[in-house]
Amino acid sequence: RSPTNCITLRQIADMISLVAFNVGFNAPVRAPATQMKVASSEFCYGLPGALPPVGNFDPLNLLEGKSFEQVKTWREAELTHGRVSMLASAGFLVQEKFHPLFTADGGPAIEQIPQLPIFMWFAMTLGIGITEGYRVNVGWSSPKAPDHFFQKLEADYTPGDLGFDPLGLKPDTEEEFIAMQTKELQNGRLAMLAAAGFLAQEAVSGETWGTYWGVPEL
């Protein structure tokens, strides 16, 4: 591979930082949101996501002694990872046979990423930087705010609610909104397991999921 076709992780990180920095100073001011209700006596401070049969699932007792602000930050991280994993899982199902933006080299997805042209690396870095910069400005507390701690969220910010709803799917009632939040969490949790399974299977077998299961046409 020619050195001109390679890009280092350091260069990618630098590009993300630069884009996020610029977005941070140019992001629009968000409208005030509704204050979240805190149920200190309930599991996970009453945040949605605890369902039968698992129920109050915390086998490592990670919630012990944690404040609502810390738990809310964890929920934001869980939602973000779940959303990325849902996209990743869908990508595994289609991208190994469908390449509209670059040459169809085929093979396991984890082997295709290093083969991407440099402009795709830059485009992905730019997209990630803009998205993360906007997300930070919408939900994250200022480091200069009183009682600030690392990754503290705004008090009136609902985890995952970035105001992006082009189809107008967000429910009008609190009960329906909580139900939708729970559905997204459950799908995201399943997707995290699915994406990890795809990665592990392809790393071990060196084959696409379709080839591994005897249906290479997929």
Coordinates of N, CA and C in Angstrom, one line a residue, residues 11 26 33 41 43 45 50 54 56 61 64 68 74-75 81 94 108 117 167 173 176 181-182 198 205 209:
Q11 N -4.2 11.2 13.0 CA -4.7 12.2 12.1 C -6.2 12.3 12.2
N26 N -20.0 27.4 17.4 CA -21.0 27.9 16.4 C -22.4 27.2 16.5
A33 N -35.8 22.9 27.8 CA -36.5 21.6 27.8 C -37.2 21.5 29.2
S41 N -36.2 7.2 45.1 CA -36.4 5.9 45.7 C -36.6 4.7 44.8
F43 N -35.5 2.3 41.3 CA -34.3 1.8 40.6 C -33.8 2.8 39.5
Y45 N -33.2 5.7 39.6 CA -33.8 7.0 39.7 C -35.1 7.2 38.9
A50 N -36.1 -0.5 32.8 CA -36.1 -1.7 33.6 C -37.4 -2.4 33.4
V54 N -36.0 -9.3 33.4 CA -34.8 -8.9 34.0 C -35.0 -8.0 35.2
N56 N -34.8 -5.0 37.7 CA -33.7 -4.1 38.2 C -32.4 -4.8 38.0
N61 N -23.6 -4.1 40.9 CA -24.0 -3.1 41.9 C -23.3 -1.7 41.6
E64 N -24.6 1.8 43.2 CA -24.5 2.1 44.6 C -23.7 3.4 44.8
F68 N -27.9 11.1 40.8 CA -28.8 11.1 39.6 C -28.0 11.6 38.4
W74 N -24.6 8.0 32.4 CA -24.5 6.7 31.9 C -25.6 6.3 30.9
R75 N -26.8 6.8 31.2 CA -27.9 6.5 30.3 C -27.7 7.2 28.9
H81 N -24.4 4.4 22.4 CA -23.9 3.2 21.9 C -25.0 2.3 21.3
V94 N -26.3 -5.5 5.2 CA -26.4 -5.1 3.8 C -25.1 -4.7 3.1
P108 N -15.4 -9.8 4.5 CA -15.9 -9.3 5.9 C -15.8 -7.8 6.0
P117 N -11.2 4.6 0.6 CA -10.3 5.7 0.1 C -10.2 6.8 1.1
L167 N -39.5 13.3 11.3 CA -40.8 12.7 10.9 C -41.9 13.0 12.0
T173 N -47.6 12.8 24.9 CA -47.8 12.5 26.3 C -46.6 11.9 26.9
E176 N -46.5 7.9 26.8 CA -46.1 7.4 25.5 C -44.6 7.6 25.2
Q181 N -39.1 5.5 24.8 CA -37.7 5.5 25.3 C -37.3 4.1 25.6
T182 N -38.2 3.3 26.3 CA -37.9 2.0 26.7 C -37.7 1.1 25.4
F198 N -21.5 -10.1 15.3 CA -21.0 -10.0 14.0 C -19.5 -9.8 13.9
S205 N -13.8 -16.3 12.0 CA -13.9 -17.2 10.8 C -13.3 -16.6 9.6
W209 N -21.0 -13.1 7.3 CA -22.0 -13.9 8.0 C -22.8 -14.8 7.0

